[in-house]
Amino acid sequence: MGCCHSAGVAYIQQENSDRNNHNVARSSSLSADSGVFQSSAPSNARDHSKAIDRHLAMDQRRLAKVKKLLLLGAGSSGKSTLFKQLHVIYHSGMKRDVLDDAKSLIRENCVEGIFKLCAKTEWLYELDNVEHKDCFIDVKNQSDELVAQIMFHINEINRCTRWQMSSTTSKSFEHLSAEQCHTLCASIKFLWAQPQIKNTFAKRQYFSFKENMDYFFDRLDVVFGPDYYPSVEDALKCRHRTTGSTSERFTINNVHFDIYDAGGQQSERKKWIKIFDGVTAVIFVAALPHYCAVLFENERKNAMHESLELFSEIINSRWFRKTEMILFLNKNDLFRRRLKEGISLSVAFGENWEGEKWEGPEYTPRRVSDDTDLEDNKLAENEEDDEDDEDDDKDDEELNTLHDQGLVFIRRQYEHVKKDANKKIYVHFTTATNQENVANVFWDVQNIIVSGNMKTTGLG
């Protein structure tokens, strides 16, 4: 039990004991004067005390059966997606209000996302006008027909969302008119089709950007359609910043868990201590593709470096000395994708990294990217027609090798931060949007916690 609950039990027991002693003393005084209550009063007091003790013991046993799990981790690691996925698995589907909120949020993210990509085209060019010249749109050249079209569509999006973007409500995009939806769909689709925007998206490791946005950009006709209602997959892939903490009870293999999802941004972590008492296990969630991402709060800091620092604080905290520590290395699907795009782990673990350096293989994409010019793509496709299946198999083998070695390397970085050599870390590679994967992993988590409790009580 947690220290607060134990202290509360001790206080109640002491208070009952004092009350019983007072009753016994009072009955003895009465018996000296009148001979009344000589035997019945002490017996009633003892029975009453025993009844309270039994009640407290039952309460302790009941609470002991409910395991408290914390989902902790840096922002955008996928904690809330795991939380929503658990509801789908163990509560027979996604909450209706979550799906309702997702509709407005997805549309808002599409608008914010395309605006950010437009802004970062110029930002990247100013950062390095040679390396990022493929991102540049010269908006000052108003005589250029393409630039004029781009500016027209940017202005159209501004016109349709002026009120929504200034609103403080999270549902400001829920009731767009048919004309607004049609305009937004057409304008965002036009901008997303531009090579400079696609090239900027491919270089999102330089700035903070919500994941899975290409999934929604490729489905704009659906997202802004008149009858659109988010699917479970849409809601799981929709990014929303968690503030504060939320909890829910789940039953996994007849074991009851109270699982807490806490906001991961730096400004939210000072609130975590409120839920630290009586914790059975901590599930620390770290996003694998964050090796090539930057913080939302500080675009000059690598997101995985931040995650490693936070994990070091958690696993070495006095709060969790006797708490089971489970590490979810999450977003494995997106990790493999970023490796396939040719982004090396040396981005995070190269010359500027103070810990272990990445010395594994590098992967160069052999296939032509979708972001290249259409004519170049056609020429490349004709050349690739002559390549045999052996080259494809070899390419997959190289990627698989890099992926496997990358997983081992990142796992080792997290394991190295613990100071207690005897502290065990249970590691799982997860994809929060994959229902089967999450169900299997939480089945293992339940076994870990149950076996850990048995060892603590001397039964294992």
PDB file of C-alpha atoms in Angstrom, residues 184-288:
ATOM      1  CA  LEU A 184     -10.181  23.985 -47.208  1.00  0.00           C
ATOM      2  CA  CYS A 185     -10.027  20.609 -48.906  1.00  0.00           C
ATOM      3  CA  ALA A 186      -9.114  22.111 -52.285  1.00  0.00           C
ATOM      4  CA  SER A 187      -6.542  24.575 -50.922  1.00  0.00           C
ATOM      5  CA  ILE A 188      -4.761  22.184 -48.539  1.00  0.00           C
ATOM      6  CA  LYS A 189      -4.704  19.537 -51.272  1.00  0.00           C
ATOM      7  CA  PHE A 190      -3.121  21.996 -53.723  1.00  0.00           C
ATOM      8  CA  LEU A 191      -0.411  23.022 -51.251  1.00  0.00           C
ATOM      9  CA  TRP A 192       0.305  19.438 -50.172  1.00  0.00           C
ATOM     10  CA  ALA A 193       0.855  18.477 -53.831  1.00  0.00           C
ATOM     11  CA  GLN A 194       3.720  20.987 -54.248  1.00  0.00           C
ATOM     12  CA  PRO A 195       7.204  19.368 -54.332  1.00  0.00           C
ATOM     13  CA  GLN A 196       8.625  22.078 -52.047  1.00  0.00           C
ATOM     14  CA  ILE A 197       6.025  21.250 -49.370  1.00  0.00           C
ATOM     15  CA  LYS A 198       6.651  17.513 -49.688  1.00  0.00           C
ATOM     16  CA  ASN A 199      10.416  18.079 -49.437  1.00  0.00           C
ATOM     17  CA  THR A 200       9.903  20.184 -46.333  1.00  0.00           C
ATOM     18  CA  PHE A 201       7.776  17.428 -44.797  1.00  0.00           C
ATOM     19  CA  ALA A 202      10.550  14.911 -45.532  1.00  0.00           C
ATOM     20  CA  LYS A 203      12.927  17.115 -43.488  1.00  0.00           C
ATOM     21  CA  ARG A 204      10.641  17.425 -40.452  1.00  0.00           C
ATOM     22  CA  GLN A 205      13.476  16.228 -38.210  1.00  0.00           C
ATOM     23  CA  TYR A 206      14.592  19.874 -38.157  1.00  0.00           C
ATOM     24  CA  PHE A 207      11.367  21.185 -36.576  1.00  0.00           C
ATOM     25  CA  SER A 208       8.536  19.933 -34.390  1.00  0.00           C
ATOM     26  CA  PHE A 209       5.694  18.476 -36.409  1.00  0.00           C
ATOM     27  CA  LYS A 210       2.780  16.226 -35.538  1.00  0.00           C
ATOM     28  CA  GLU A 211       3.181  12.627 -36.658  1.00  0.00           C
ATOM     29  CA  ASN A 212       0.834  10.885 -39.097  1.00  0.00           C
ATOM     30  CA  MET A 213      -0.128  14.144 -40.798  1.00  0.00           C
ATOM     31  CA  ASP A 214       0.637  12.671 -44.235  1.00  0.00           C
ATOM     32  CA  TYR A 215      -2.021  10.037 -43.463  1.00  0.00           C
ATOM     33  CA  PHE A 216      -4.622  12.814 -43.130  1.00  0.00           C
ATOM     34  CA  PHE A 217      -3.250  14.971 -45.963  1.00  0.00           C
ATOM     35  CA  ASP A 218      -3.708  12.000 -48.298  1.00  0.00           C
ATOM     36  CA  ARG A 219      -7.367  11.662 -47.184  1.00  0.00           C
ATOM     37  CA  LEU A 220      -8.493  15.294 -47.373  1.00  0.00           C
ATOM     38  CA  ASP A 221     -11.587  14.449 -49.458  1.00  0.00           C
ATOM     39  CA  VAL A 222     -12.755  12.213 -46.626  1.00  0.00           C
ATOM     40  CA  VAL A 223     -11.684  14.440 -43.710  1.00  0.00           C
ATOM     41  CA  PHE A 224     -13.470  17.500 -45.101  1.00  0.00           C
ATOM     42  CA  GLY A 225     -16.364  15.546 -46.570  1.00  0.00           C
ATOM     43  CA  PRO A 226     -19.943  16.479 -45.539  1.00  0.00           C
ATOM     44  CA  ASP A 227     -20.567  13.139 -43.814  1.00  0.00           C
ATOM     45  CA  TYR A 228     -17.161  12.684 -42.232  1.00  0.00           C
ATOM     46  CA  TYR A 229     -17.004  10.898 -38.898  1.00  0.00           C
ATOM     47  CA  PRO A 230     -13.625   9.657 -37.650  1.00  0.00           C
ATOM     48  CA  SER A 231     -12.832   5.957 -37.630  1.00  0.00           C
ATOM     49  CA  VAL A 232     -11.041   4.347 -34.692  1.00  0.00           C
ATOM     50  CA  GLU A 233      -7.842   4.437 -36.750  1.00  0.00           C
ATOM     51  CA  ASP A 234      -8.321   8.168 -37.375  1.00  0.00           C
ATOM     52  CA  ALA A 235      -8.765   8.824 -33.652  1.00  0.00           C
ATOM     53  CA  LEU A 236      -5.698   6.759 -32.751  1.00  0.00           C
ATOM     54  CA  LYS A 237      -3.525   8.596 -35.285  1.00  0.00           C
ATOM     55  CA  CYS A 238      -4.820  12.008 -34.287  1.00  0.00           C
ATOM     56  CA  ARG A 239      -2.351  13.943 -32.126  1.00  0.00           C
ATOM     57  CA  HIS A 240      -3.670  15.911 -29.157  1.00  0.00           C
ATOM     58  CA  ARG A 241      -1.536  17.376 -26.382  1.00  0.00           C
ATOM     59  CA  THR A 242      -2.546  15.950 -22.982  1.00  0.00           C
ATOM     60  CA  THR A 243      -2.850  18.370 -20.059  1.00  0.00           C
ATOM     61  CA  GLY A 244      -3.085  17.172 -16.460  1.00  0.00           C
ATOM     62  CA  SER A 245      -3.804  13.481 -15.961  1.00  0.00           C
ATOM     63  CA  THR A 246      -6.690  11.125 -16.545  1.00  0.00           C
ATOM     64  CA  SER A 247      -7.341   7.634 -15.199  1.00  0.00           C
ATOM     65  CA  GLU A 248      -9.541   4.658 -15.915  1.00  0.00           C
ATOM     66  CA  ARG A 249      -9.968   1.145 -14.580  1.00  0.00           C
ATOM     67  CA  PHE A 250      -9.214  -1.793 -16.854  1.00  0.00           C
ATOM     68  CA  THR A 251      -9.525  -5.521 -16.153  1.00  0.00           C
ATOM     69  CA  ILE A 252      -6.826  -7.630 -17.814  1.00  0.00           C
ATOM     70  CA  ASN A 253      -6.993 -11.388 -17.225  1.00  0.00           C
ATOM     71  CA  ASN A 254      -9.189 -10.835 -14.131  1.00  0.00           C
ATOM     72  CA  VAL A 255      -6.682  -8.401 -12.610  1.00  0.00           C
ATOM     73  CA  HIS A 256      -7.938  -4.847 -12.011  1.00  0.00           C
ATOM     74  CA  PHE A 257      -5.725  -1.926 -13.016  1.00  0.00           C
ATOM     75  CA  ASP A 258      -6.177   1.783 -12.441  1.00  0.00           C
ATOM     76  CA  ILE A 259      -4.127   3.250 -15.293  1.00  0.00           C
ATOM     77  CA  TYR A 260      -3.136   6.923 -15.260  1.00  0.00           C
ATOM     78  CA  ASP A 261      -2.194   8.878 -18.377  1.00  0.00           C
ATOM     79  CA  ALA A 262      -0.198  12.027 -17.561  1.00  0.00           C
ATOM     80  CA  GLY A 263       0.713  14.887 -19.900  1.00  0.00           C
ATOM     81  CA  GLY A 264       4.348  14.639 -21.005  1.00  0.00           C
ATOM     82  CA  GLN A 265       5.283  18.206 -21.929  1.00  0.00           C
ATOM     83  CA  GLN A 266       7.772  19.910 -19.615  1.00  0.00           C
ATOM     84  CA  SER A 267       5.102  22.253 -18.237  1.00  0.00           C
ATOM     85  CA  GLU A 268       2.933  19.271 -17.231  1.00  0.00           C
ATOM     86  CA  ARG A 269       5.515  17.215 -15.304  1.00  0.00           C
ATOM     87  CA  LYS A 270       5.365  19.230 -12.098  1.00  0.00           C
ATOM     88  CA  LYS A 271       1.835  17.818 -11.676  1.00  0.00           C
ATOM     89  CA  TRP A 272       3.020  14.189 -11.777  1.00  0.00           C
ATOM     90  CA  ILE A 273       3.876  13.987  -8.084  1.00  0.00           C
ATOM     91  CA  LYS A 274       0.164  14.114  -7.253  1.00  0.00           C
ATOM     92  CA  ILE A 275      -0.254  10.578  -8.642  1.00  0.00           C
ATOM     93  CA  PHE A 276       3.017   9.012  -7.428  1.00  0.00           C
ATOM     94  CA  ASP A 277       1.626   7.469  -4.232  1.00  0.00           C
ATOM     95  CA  GLY A 278       0.812   3.753  -4.091  1.00  0.00           C
ATOM     96  CA  VAL A 279       2.093   2.933  -7.595  1.00  0.00           C
ATOM     97  CA  THR A 280       2.396  -0.748  -8.536  1.00  0.00           C
ATOM     98  CA  ALA A 281       4.280  -0.202 -11.782  1.00  0.00           C
ATOM     99  CA  VAL A 282       5.482   2.586 -14.043  1.00  0.00           C
ATOM    100  CA  ILE A 283       5.182   2.180 -17.789  1.00  0.00           C
ATOM    101  CA  PHE A 284       7.617   4.650 -19.303  1.00  0.00           C
ATOM    102  CA  VAL A 285       6.798   5.311 -22.955  1.00  0.00           C
ATOM    103  CA  ALA A 286       9.564   6.467 -25.301  1.00  0.00           C
ATOM    104  CA  ALA A 287       9.061   7.089 -29.013  1.00  0.00           C
ATOM    105  CA  LEU A 288      11.672   5.355 -31.189  1.00  0.00           C
TER     106      LEU A 288
END
